Amino acid sequence: MRPIKQLENRFTRCPLALAMLCLSAPVAAEHVMPELMISADAQASVFSVSPARALTELQKTPGGVTVVDAQDYLTGRAGTMEDTLKLAPGVFIASRFGSDEARISIRGSGLQRTFHGRGLLLLQDGVPINLADGGFDMQAIEPQATRYIEVERGANALRFGGSTLGGAINYISETGRSAPALSLRAEAGSFDYQRYNLSVGAAKGALDGFASLNFQEQDGFRDHANQRNTRFVGNVGVQLSPQLENRTYVTVVDTDSELPGNLTYAALKANPRQAEAGSLNRDAKRDFQLYRLANRTALTHADGGVTEFTAFAAKKMLFHPLSFARLVQNSRDGGIGLRHTQPTQWLGAQQEHTVGVNWRRGLTVDEQCSYVITPAGPGGTPPAVSAPAGTHPCATLTKSNKLTAHNLEAYAQTRWSLTPKTDLTLGGQWTDAQRKVAPGDVPAPPRYDQDYQRFSPKLGVLHHLTAEIDLYANLSGSFEPPSFSETFNNLPLKAQRAMTTEVGARGHVQVANAKLGWDASVYRAKIRNELLALDVGNNRSATINAGETLHQGIELGLSARANAWRAQASYLYNDFRFVRDASVGNNRIAGVPDHVLNAEAAVKLPGDVWFGPTLQSASRAWVDHSNTLAAPGYSVFGLKLNQSLSNGVAWFVEGRNLGDKRYANTTGVIFDANGADAAQFSPGDGRAVYVGVSKAY
């Protein structure tokens, strides 16, 4: 039995009712953490700053940036990336069947992928989660081991060397200096959802450590949608001297996900809980194990400069039966990074300079085998599949490739204070990437060895209109070589490149006894060779290079807080279209609604109980680039009730889609539906209620 399975079995013997009894009260919305006392000989950790300080640093950027405090999303169910990021300005995220896997996109990056994301740099504590070819897995992230999340949209992610259209999302872990000594949390609810988390943290002198073990399982709203995840996340830090700190991170993930497939819209309206027949008959699923080790070392110099070295290694094993074949992949990825930040004071002004280099390499052994082909029935029609799911043998190894990805990224950025109120930022990134496909055990040409190189510049201006209000503008380039999952039939694709302009404002004002805040950006990206993923049937996808496309839109975040009430909203306007395309003219690019709104509000009841509504709303979303088939718009409402007590106990009750609306939360993407209904719709979950309790010691 795998070691993590042994932990999982021990962790799940106590049912939810007993877990609640063990916690002696309800769990976590916003738990109140006991204050940690750090000894005088231990300096504050470079890798463990508060969310407020992280936001202050981020807002030196002349562009759209956000910090999501984990204490905000822990007031309700906190099981997926959608739960954590749905209120983050500029982020579009929609789960495909209530699971970890989702369509996640910023400014239209990788917007047609509903699994194994791309177009974003996903990091954990500043170290890439992405495989070397650019793809990433949502299941690699544990929301309940996270202290806060940094979102840097577009080229605002240059401080990590990111050059994608979408930017970067950085999950910052709890450490032994920030976490409670012991924290227990349990969640349960509709569709047999259950989730348990145990975490510990400790600090003594120069040493600290944090560890989190999480188990989650759900039967799912739909048939054949069971998901089971076990994650261990931990880190150990040591301050070798007042100037030198090292931290090591360990992640182990074991995840099994059944795949229910997409439905026609007629089938969705008739019975949204059903699974697509091909996925059910072939027992389609996406299971993998991930082992990841990362390390960060930071040296703080006497003049205020900081030199940071990072390294990581990851091993992933994927088992992925689909309706057309069974895929097996074994991946090994690793990388190193070096970054130096230096403050200076020249010509009577202050500056900050950053230079860095990242190198990553990945090798994936990719194998595909076909199923036994069942003979056709009378009249040439295929017979009904009667064998139980999972019994279809793999008949022949039809594909075996060795996929190698290399990336070398060198970047630099300098920020000058031109006046006490105005900063100028100049920067750029050079990418040298290689994608190589070589024969494995089954030679099946074509093969390729493709190199991608490009420089992406950045120019930005930040003006402090007042102490509370910033205005900004920037012009930046982006560059994205294709991932291996986008090279259908082993044909190389061109790299996607773009130039983006952005203007915006952020700030807060005090009105009576309420603090009102906003974060607003308007952007326009002219893209060449956009990587567009298409569903080509039978659960298969292909990616093409479009010619010229245009992405423009509005990213708006609003918040209001007072003693007795609070509210938060995130609005997106997405105008993504082709430009004079020979086939579809200036049509909208399929895969994302034009308008998206997520909001929640709450009032304080007696006993510091918070109660209020939630809203998730989206307009029509095209399914095909020919703009003949669309998912209708929808609005779903919920309610949330939570309380946080001074003794570290917290609890919540959350209702979602209380009107039990039948709607498509996301869709596949095809080129032309010819106006006919197609099996491309992924139903949103029906009416659901979740409860949770936590205790922090």
XYZ file of C-alpha atoms in Angstrom:
697
model
C 0.000 0.000 0.000
C 1.365 3.435 -0.853
C 2.476 5.415 2.252
C 0.025 8.228 1.549
C -2.812 5.710 1.321
C -1.899 4.466 4.800
C -2.123 8.012 6.110
C -5.408 8.472 4.263
C -6.944 5.346 5.784
C -6.015 6.456 9.320
C -7.221 9.990 8.651
C -10.674 8.968 7.454
C -11.646 6.424 10.101
C -13.304 9.142 12.153
C -16.582 10.166 10.447
C -17.651 13.797 10.266
C -19.946 13.601 13.275
C -17.103 12.304 15.438
C -14.741 14.881 13.955
C -17.141 17.640 14.940
C -17.392 16.210 18.435
C -13.607 16.020 18.651
C -13.396 19.679 17.662
C -15.824 20.516 20.486
C -17.564 23.109 18.352
C -18.087 24.361 14.874
C -14.883 25.103 12.296
C -13.412 27.647 10.237
C -14.521 30.583 8.722
C -12.058 33.116 9.988
C -10.210 31.402 12.812
C -8.475 33.620 15.332
C -4.873 32.495 15.551
C -2.929 32.722 18.770
C -0.114 35.233 18.599
C 3.249 33.580 18.068
C 6.207 34.685 20.139
C 9.486 34.607 18.196
C 12.678 34.575 20.187
C 14.984 37.536 19.967
C 17.685 35.557 18.176
C 15.310 34.695 15.282
C 14.711 37.317 12.638
C 11.362 37.678 10.851
C 11.163 35.233 7.941
C 11.755 36.630 4.452
C 9.384 33.930 3.215
C 6.584 34.565 5.724
C 5.249 38.117 5.582
C 1.699 39.187 6.359
C -0.933 39.526 3.600
C -1.024 43.289 4.256
C 2.725 43.636 3.749
C 2.589 41.439 0.647
C -0.092 43.712 -0.811
C 1.963 46.819 -0.038
C 4.908 45.345 -1.951
C 2.747 44.213 -4.854
C 1.148 47.620 -5.222
C 4.495 49.087 -6.206
C 3.684 47.448 -9.557
C 2.212 49.706 -12.279
C -0.544 47.244 -13.143
C -3.266 44.900 -11.939
C -2.309 42.967 -8.792
C -4.328 41.402 -5.971
C -3.797 39.601 -2.675
C -6.460 37.103 -1.580
C -6.339 36.480 2.167
C -7.153 32.856 3.000
C -9.231 34.039 5.951
C -11.732 35.461 3.462
C -12.416 32.226 1.562
C -12.299 30.089 4.721
C -15.671 31.595 5.686
C -17.270 28.968 3.432
C -16.425 25.769 1.602
C -12.738 25.891 0.672
C -12.112 22.853 -1.469
C -11.048 24.001 -4.961
C -9.220 26.760 -6.817
C -12.646 28.093 -7.817
C -13.534 28.468 -4.123
C -10.345 30.458 -3.517
C -10.242 32.697 -6.602
C -13.850 33.389 -7.638
C -13.776 36.887 -6.069
C -10.266 37.819 -7.273
C -10.422 40.712 -9.781
C -9.443 39.696 -13.309
C -9.642 35.936 -12.738
C -12.160 33.822 -14.649
C -12.521 30.346 -13.160
C -15.282 27.762 -13.686
C -15.157 24.157 -12.503
C -16.179 21.612 -15.105
C -18.011 19.275 -12.721
C -17.637 20.661 -9.217
C -14.076 19.361 -8.970
C -10.569 20.784 -8.791
C -10.260 20.850 -12.577
C -11.542 24.066 -14.061
C -11.302 26.574 -16.868
C -9.007 29.206 -15.367
C -8.022 32.242 -17.373
C -6.746 35.792 -16.982
C -7.196 38.077 -19.991
C -8.138 35.089 -22.111
C -5.024 33.043 -21.388
C -5.614 29.361 -22.124
C -9.321 30.081 -21.908
C -10.455 26.956 -23.742
C -8.754 24.478 -21.413
C -11.007 22.978 -18.742
C -8.267 20.763 -17.282
C -4.447 20.764 -17.034
C -4.231 24.544 -17.332
C -1.901 26.659 -19.407
C -1.292 30.330 -20.143
C -0.527 31.160 -16.496
C 2.527 30.827 -14.297
C 1.276 28.921 -11.248
C 3.610 29.065 -8.259
C 3.802 27.855 -4.694
C 5.886 30.200 -2.558
C 7.558 31.696 -5.611
C 8.600 28.328 -7.097
C 6.862 27.112 -10.303
C 4.183 24.426 -10.100
C 4.034 24.318 -13.920
C 5.653 21.450 -15.719
C 8.559 22.524 -17.907
C 6.325 22.631 -21.009
C 4.024 25.197 -19.328
C 1.067 23.024 -18.285
C -0.109 22.790 -14.666
C -2.503 20.754 -12.517
C -5.064 22.406 -10.226
C -4.934 19.401 -7.887
C -1.345 20.284 -6.922
C -2.626 23.171 -4.752
C -3.953 22.790 -1.201
C -6.142 25.831 -0.341
C -6.299 25.049 3.382
C -2.507 25.074 3.741
C -2.344 28.533 2.169
C -1.906 31.830 4.036
C -2.709 34.081 1.072
C -2.615 34.193 -2.730
C -0.836 36.752 -4.917
C -2.403 37.394 -8.331
C -0.306 39.376 -10.822
C -2.149 39.892 -14.068
C -0.298 39.941 -17.385
C 3.278 41.255 -17.493
C 2.913 42.360 -13.883
C 4.326 38.879 -13.124
C 7.754 39.905 -14.449
C 9.270 39.795 -10.940
C 9.080 35.969 -11.210
C 10.245 35.974 -14.833
C 6.709 35.284 -16.056
C 5.967 36.235 -19.648
C 2.535 34.703 -20.299
C -0.508 36.665 -21.423
C -2.318 35.828 -18.173
C 0.426 36.474 -15.623
C 1.039 34.577 -12.390
C -0.845 33.142 -9.401
C 1.346 32.517 -6.358
C -0.004 30.475 -3.417
C 1.892 31.409 -0.236
C 2.035 28.617 2.360
C 1.592 28.840 6.070
C 4.834 28.430 8.028
C 5.665 27.585 11.602
C 5.822 31.327 12.321
C 2.355 32.135 10.944
C 0.214 29.045 11.634
C -1.446 27.946 14.871
C 0.291 25.201 16.829
C -2.590 22.874 15.916
C -5.522 23.426 13.571
C -8.375 21.013 12.813
C -11.017 21.569 10.171
C -13.876 19.466 8.821
C -16.319 20.174 5.996
C -19.253 18.131 4.715
C -22.279 18.591 2.532
C -24.269 17.691 -0.538
C -23.262 15.026 -3.043
C -21.415 13.127 -0.274
C -18.808 15.874 0.007
C -16.413 15.537 2.929
C -13.086 17.194 3.628
C -10.783 16.968 6.655
C -7.640 18.941 7.409
C -5.084 18.580 10.154
C -2.187 21.034 10.348
C 0.550 21.770 12.854
C 3.044 24.600 13.145
C 5.903 25.385 15.495
C 8.785 27.826 15.808
C 11.707 27.817 18.186
C 14.682 30.078 17.816
C 16.043 29.874 14.299
C 13.895 26.862 13.309
C 10.243 26.604 12.306
C 8.059 24.077 10.541
C 4.561 23.562 9.217
C 2.729 20.454 8.004
C -0.783 19.914 6.642
C -2.567 16.660 5.842
C -5.834 16.954 3.912
C -8.307 14.360 2.706
C -11.267 15.189 0.453
C -13.867 13.009 -1.244
C -17.132 13.647 -3.041
C -19.504 11.495 -5.026
C -20.301 14.517 -7.157
C -23.488 16.125 -8.414
C -23.255 14.100 -11.630
C -23.017 10.377 -12.244
C -19.457 9.102 -12.645
C -17.994 12.238 -10.999
C -16.390 10.834 -7.863
C -13.242 12.609 -6.741
C -10.838 11.601 -4.019
C -7.773 13.641 -3.031
C -5.141 13.200 -0.369
C -2.509 15.911 0.005
C 0.435 16.411 2.306
C 2.053 19.855 2.271
C 4.866 20.881 4.563
C 7.849 23.172 4.920
C 10.804 23.624 7.258
C 12.713 26.879 7.627
C 16.019 27.692 9.237
C 17.604 31.090 9.768
C 21.267 30.239 9.415
C 22.162 33.798 10.382
C 20.307 37.105 10.700
C 20.991 37.599 6.976
C 20.655 34.042 5.624
C 17.457 31.948 5.541
C 16.666 28.610 3.939
C 13.286 26.909 3.550
C 12.454 23.472 2.121
C 8.980 22.551 0.849
C 7.468 19.086 0.375
C 4.249 18.286 -1.496
C 2.686 14.844 -1.985
C -0.585 14.520 -3.912
C -2.658 11.413 -4.624
C -5.750 12.281 -6.672
C -8.387 10.156 -8.423
C -11.087 11.823 -10.537
C -13.838 10.188 -12.549
C -14.778 12.176 -15.659
C -18.498 12.440 -16.500
C -17.972 14.126 -19.890
C -20.039 16.844 -21.556
C -23.724 16.772 -22.531
C -25.873 18.351 -25.189
C -27.825 21.315 -23.870
C -31.072 19.374 -24.315
C -29.674 16.528 -22.208
C -28.457 19.009 -19.597
C -31.909 20.544 -19.228
C -33.572 17.107 -19.100
C -31.194 15.544 -16.562
C -28.020 17.455 -15.613
C -26.857 14.650 -13.330
C -26.314 12.084 -16.081
C -22.873 11.210 -17.461
C -21.945 11.174 -21.121
C -22.238 7.591 -22.402
C -18.718 7.228 -23.798
C -17.102 8.475 -20.601
C -19.240 6.152 -18.496
C -18.671 3.067 -20.651
C -14.899 3.498 -20.804
C -14.646 4.512 -17.135
C -12.982 7.801 -18.095
C -10.862 9.233 -15.313
C -7.781 11.307 -14.571
C -5.693 9.875 -11.737
C -2.192 10.903 -10.791
C 0.367 10.971 -8.019
C 2.704 13.939 -7.594
C 5.841 14.173 -5.472
C 7.493 17.580 -5.310
C 10.482 18.949 -3.400
C 11.433 22.635 -3.511
C 13.976 24.831 -1.771
C 14.490 28.583 -1.345
C 17.527 30.362 0.072
C 17.605 34.114 0.643
C 20.645 36.225 1.527
C 19.935 39.761 2.735
C 22.848 42.155 2.226
C 23.809 45.076 4.453
C 22.803 47.583 1.758
C 19.247 46.166 1.558
C 19.783 43.931 -1.456
C 18.393 40.394 -1.437
C 19.780 37.437 -3.405
C 17.482 34.439 -3.714
C 18.182 30.954 -5.043
C 15.390 28.459 -5.790
C 15.370 24.838 -6.887
C 12.717 22.191 -7.339
C 12.232 18.627 -8.537
C 8.912 16.907 -9.262
C 7.761 13.446 -10.250
C 4.279 12.816 -11.639
C 2.569 9.578 -12.717
C -0.661 9.935 -14.712
C -3.266 7.258 -15.522
C -5.872 8.715 -17.868
C -8.448 6.425 -19.544
C -10.652 8.228 -22.077
C -13.301 7.047 -24.482
C -10.873 6.704 -27.406
C -7.762 5.351 -25.649
C -5.949 4.930 -22.377
C -3.131 7.399 -21.685
C -0.237 6.762 -19.308
C 2.415 9.402 -18.622
C 5.413 9.532 -16.326
C 7.007 12.952 -15.921
C 10.177 14.229 -14.286
C 10.610 17.992 -13.980
C 13.193 20.148 -12.295
C 14.563 23.627 -12.316
C 16.683 26.276 -10.647
C 16.342 30.030 -10.351
C 18.506 32.947 -9.251
C 17.185 36.441 -8.530
C 18.754 39.554 -7.058
C 16.932 42.707 -5.961
C 18.941 45.828 -5.229
C 17.758 49.206 -3.902
C 19.824 52.251 -4.860
C 19.717 56.013 -4.481
C 21.103 57.910 -7.450
C 20.667 61.505 -8.600
C 18.634 62.302 -5.510
C 16.001 59.631 -6.291
C 15.292 56.082 -5.147
C 15.440 53.037 -7.398
C 14.928 49.281 -7.154
C 16.511 46.888 -9.642
C 15.762 43.191 -10.166
C 17.664 40.714 -12.344
C 17.071 37.003 -12.552
C 17.349 33.799 -14.515
C 15.237 30.617 -14.460
C 16.055 27.250 -16.000
C 13.652 24.337 -16.203
C 13.770 20.927 -17.827
C 11.143 18.215 -18.095
C 11.016 14.709 -19.541
C 7.703 12.902 -20.056
C 7.278 9.332 -21.283
C 3.902 9.446 -23.031
C 2.174 6.169 -23.935
C -1.239 5.549 -25.472
C -2.968 2.262 -26.033
C -6.162 1.431 -27.883
C -9.106 -0.606 -26.644
C -10.431 -3.850 -28.078
C -12.752 -2.813 -30.912
C -16.216 -4.310 -30.542
C -17.679 -5.608 -33.818
C -20.549 -3.665 -35.298
C -24.072 -4.919 -34.745
C -26.751 -5.689 -37.358
C -26.984 -3.090 -40.070
C -23.580 -1.670 -39.173
C -24.756 0.007 -35.989
C -22.566 -0.424 -32.917
C -24.092 -2.654 -30.241
C -24.912 -1.335 -26.816
C -21.967 -1.536 -24.455
C -22.907 -3.965 -21.752
C -19.575 -4.629 -20.079
C -19.156 -2.882 -16.730
C -16.994 0.232 -16.591
C -13.283 -0.411 -16.295
C -13.270 -3.874 -17.923
C -12.214 -2.765 -21.408
C -8.685 -4.125 -21.947
C -5.894 -2.150 -23.568
C -5.352 -4.004 -26.814
C -2.312 -2.408 -28.438
C 0.329 0.160 -27.583
C -0.360 2.665 -30.347
C 1.865 5.566 -29.300
C 5.014 5.926 -27.255
C 6.914 9.213 -27.163
C 9.608 10.845 -25.096
C 8.770 14.511 -24.651
C 11.535 16.883 -23.564
C 11.041 20.534 -22.672
C 13.791 23.061 -21.895
C 13.227 26.657 -20.809
C 15.777 29.379 -20.129
C 14.333 32.716 -19.005
C 16.459 35.786 -18.245
C 14.725 38.901 -16.974
C 15.427 42.340 -15.561
C 13.340 45.182 -14.189
C 14.174 48.598 -12.785
C 11.883 51.012 -10.991
C 12.774 54.715 -10.671
C 11.077 57.288 -8.489
C 10.953 60.204 -10.927
C 9.149 62.362 -8.352
C 7.836 61.661 -4.841
C 4.535 60.688 -6.482
C 5.554 59.100 -9.795
C 7.472 55.870 -10.498
C 8.731 54.620 -13.874
C 9.305 50.889 -14.455
C 11.346 49.438 -17.321
C 11.939 45.753 -17.866
C 12.016 42.787 -20.161
C 12.397 39.037 -20.427
C 14.288 36.822 -22.859
C 12.910 33.306 -23.434
C 14.771 30.442 -25.074
C 12.567 27.316 -25.114
C 12.825 23.905 -26.756
C 10.120 21.317 -27.339
C 11.374 17.942 -28.535
C 9.420 14.773 -29.333
C 11.488 11.618 -29.834
C 10.388 8.039 -30.558
C 9.700 5.714 -27.662
C 8.957 1.999 -27.865
C 6.549 2.491 -30.782
C 8.054 4.678 -33.531
C 5.224 6.622 -35.144
C 6.421 9.680 -37.094
C 6.271 12.609 -37.415
C 8.651 13.768 -34.722
C 9.969 17.272 -34.146
C 12.565 19.377 -32.388
C 11.405 22.986 -32.174
C 13.157 26.053 -30.716
C 11.335 29.221 -29.603
C 13.088 32.498 -28.797
C 11.799 36.002 -28.113
C 12.327 39.167 -26.057
C 9.276 40.594 -24.269
C 9.557 44.236 -23.094
C 7.705 46.162 -20.401
C 7.222 49.876 -19.714
C 5.020 51.115 -16.856
C 4.144 54.300 -14.963
C 2.632 54.468 -11.461
C 1.314 57.771 -10.072
C 0.230 58.241 -6.459
C -2.673 60.628 -6.899
C -3.137 60.719 -3.120
C -1.889 58.603 -0.241
C -4.869 56.265 -0.848
C -5.286 56.345 -4.665
C -2.926 55.075 -7.401
C -3.176 55.493 -11.175
C -1.127 53.304 -13.515
C -0.475 52.449 -17.149
C 1.776 49.944 -18.878
C 2.776 48.501 -22.236
C 4.134 44.964 -22.275
C 4.909 41.975 -24.441
C 4.130 38.320 -23.748
C 5.358 35.051 -25.241
C 4.097 31.473 -24.827
C 5.580 28.398 -26.508
C 3.027 25.567 -26.803
C 2.801 22.787 -24.255
C 2.969 19.151 -25.346
C -0.749 18.653 -24.794
C -1.278 21.201 -27.567
C 0.779 19.433 -30.237
C -1.936 17.175 -31.673
C -0.561 14.379 -33.901
C 2.936 15.577 -32.966
C 2.782 18.576 -35.276
C 4.716 21.596 -33.983
C 2.887 24.867 -33.436
C 4.056 28.459 -33.423
C 4.514 30.278 -30.149
C 1.812 32.739 -29.121
C 2.944 36.349 -28.729
C 1.146 39.572 -27.820
C 1.485 43.254 -26.983
C -0.800 44.485 -24.209
C -1.673 47.989 -23.065
C -3.259 48.511 -19.654
C -4.526 51.502 -17.686
C -6.117 51.391 -14.271
C -6.651 52.742 -10.788
C -6.813 51.286 -7.311
C -7.387 52.733 -3.903
C -9.714 53.167 -0.988
C -11.662 55.969 0.665
C -13.451 56.340 3.959
C -17.154 57.159 3.664
C -18.848 57.673 7.030
C -17.927 54.528 8.994
C -17.265 52.364 5.916
C -14.028 51.761 4.009
C -14.649 51.491 0.248
C -11.996 49.968 -1.982
C -11.602 49.344 -5.695
C -9.218 47.788 -8.199
C -10.042 48.617 -11.839
C -8.066 47.824 -15.014
C -8.842 48.251 -18.707
C -6.594 46.313 -21.098
C -6.179 45.632 -24.805
C -3.980 42.797 -26.130
C -3.117 42.311 -29.797
C -2.198 38.662 -30.213
C -0.457 36.712 -32.971
C -0.620 32.922 -33.344
C -3.024 32.528 -30.422
C -3.120 28.928 -29.184
C -6.777 27.891 -29.428
C -7.859 24.466 -28.205
C -10.730 22.719 -30.015
C -12.792 19.660 -29.147
C -12.536 17.299 -32.116
C -14.912 14.669 -30.710
C -14.597 11.446 -28.749
C -13.051 13.333 -25.789
C -10.128 14.443 -27.931
C -8.827 17.953 -28.407
C -6.539 19.700 -30.845
C -4.857 23.076 -30.712
C -4.420 25.453 -33.623
C -2.638 28.742 -34.165
C -5.069 31.511 -34.996
C -3.868 34.424 -37.085
C -4.482 37.806 -35.483
C -6.808 38.051 -32.491
C -7.795 40.772 -30.050
C -8.414 40.462 -26.310
C -9.727 43.492 -24.486
C -11.780 43.960 -21.380
C -12.412 45.390 -17.953
C -11.294 43.896 -14.629
C -13.073 45.371 -11.628
C -12.917 44.508 -7.951
C -15.000 46.315 -5.322
C -15.067 45.971 -1.562
C -16.795 47.701 1.334
C -16.334 47.049 5.035
C -17.913 48.550 8.119
C -18.388 47.375 11.680
C -21.811 45.859 11.012
C -21.638 44.870 7.334
C -19.307 43.984 4.473
C -19.534 43.324 0.737
C -17.224 42.237 -2.059
C -17.674 41.850 -5.823
C -15.625 40.974 -8.873
C -16.789 41.906 -12.390
C -15.243 40.945 -15.741
C -16.029 42.210 -19.215
C -14.420 39.973 -21.860
C -14.279 41.072 -25.510
C -12.179 38.419 -27.246
C -12.443 38.203 -31.037
C -10.771 37.188 -34.260
C -9.448 39.929 -36.531
C -10.314 39.546 -40.219
C -10.037 35.752 -40.076
C -10.585 34.048 -43.433
C -13.153 31.612 -41.964
C -14.898 33.459 -39.130
C -14.200 37.126 -39.816
C -14.363 39.185 -36.613
C -16.383 36.643 -34.589
C -16.123 36.278 -30.849
C -13.647 33.679 -29.602
C -15.557 30.870 -27.906
C -15.075 29.621 -24.360
C -15.848 32.490 -21.988
C -18.891 34.697 -21.236
C -18.816 38.389 -22.154
C -19.887 39.395 -18.633
C -19.069 37.629 -15.361
C -20.067 38.777 -11.872
C -19.335 37.176 -8.502
C -20.424 38.884 -5.302
C -21.210 38.321 -1.661
C -22.412 40.491 1.207
C -23.019 39.958 4.909
C -24.411 41.726 7.953
C -23.335 41.150 11.535
C -25.972 39.556 13.739
C -25.881 39.318 17.540
C -22.998 37.202 18.775
C -20.725 38.284 15.877
C -22.521 35.927 13.502
C -22.229 36.996 9.860
C -25.085 36.266 7.448
C -25.659 37.243 3.844
C -26.252 36.337 0.186
C -23.870 35.207 -2.552
C -24.249 35.612 -6.307
C -22.646 33.950 -9.315
C -23.762 35.349 -12.674
C -22.594 35.107 -16.278
C -23.889 36.129 -19.691
C -24.078 33.970 -22.813
C -20.889 32.103 -23.760
C -20.211 30.929 -27.301
C -19.402 27.253 -27.752
C -18.131 27.535 -31.335
C -15.922 30.102 -33.049
C -18.514 30.381 -35.811
C -20.877 31.808 -33.163
C -23.823 29.519 -33.952
C -24.138 27.699 -30.585
C -23.981 29.262 -27.132
C -24.514 28.418 -23.493
C -27.268 30.703 -22.167
C -26.469 33.143 -19.385
C -27.396 32.326 -15.809
C -27.522 33.674 -12.261
C -27.413 31.475 -9.179
C -27.878 32.618 -5.609
C -26.720 31.318 -2.250
C -26.526 32.163 1.439
C -23.659 32.011 3.895
C -23.709 32.002 7.699
C -20.500 31.980 9.726
C -19.037 32.856 13.089
C -15.537 33.155 14.494
C -15.000 32.958 18.252
C -12.165 34.281 20.352
C -11.125 30.804 21.508
C -10.109 29.763 17.983
C -13.380 27.996 17.179
C -15.242 28.888 13.978
C -18.077 27.451 11.926
C -19.998 28.051 8.701
C -23.121 26.949 6.851
C -23.211 27.706 3.126
C -25.996 27.133 0.603
C -25.222 27.260 -3.137
C -27.584 27.438 -6.113
C -30.537 27.493 -3.752
C -32.923 27.931 -6.681
C -31.667 24.583 -8.103
C -31.098 26.188 -11.516
C -30.039 23.981 -14.414
C -27.245 25.726 -16.279
C -23.888 25.174 -17.970
C -21.025 26.259 -15.712
C -18.558 25.849 -18.564
C -18.377 24.275 -22.027
C -16.089 22.643 -24.526
C -15.051 24.608 -27.615
C -15.491 23.602 -31.253
C -14.929 25.459 -34.502
C -18.388 25.258 -36.063
C -21.562 23.700 -34.627
C -23.646 24.756 -37.649
C -26.306 25.849 -35.181
C -26.936 22.295 -33.947
C -26.908 21.224 -30.313
C -23.647 19.451 -29.462
C -22.314 17.482 -26.497
C -20.181 20.367 -25.205
C -22.001 21.513 -22.051
C -20.776 20.865 -18.513
C -23.623 21.286 -15.989
C -23.180 23.397 -12.888
C -23.919 21.749 -9.558
C -27.519 21.737 -8.348
C -28.784 22.917 -4.988
C -26.189 22.217 -2.297
C -25.574 22.887 1.380
C -22.185 22.663 3.099
C -21.223 22.929 6.754
C -17.850 23.234 8.408
C -16.228 23.499 11.812
C -12.652 24.306 12.846
C -10.544 24.761 15.911
C -7.207 26.542 16.088
C -5.053 26.011 19.182
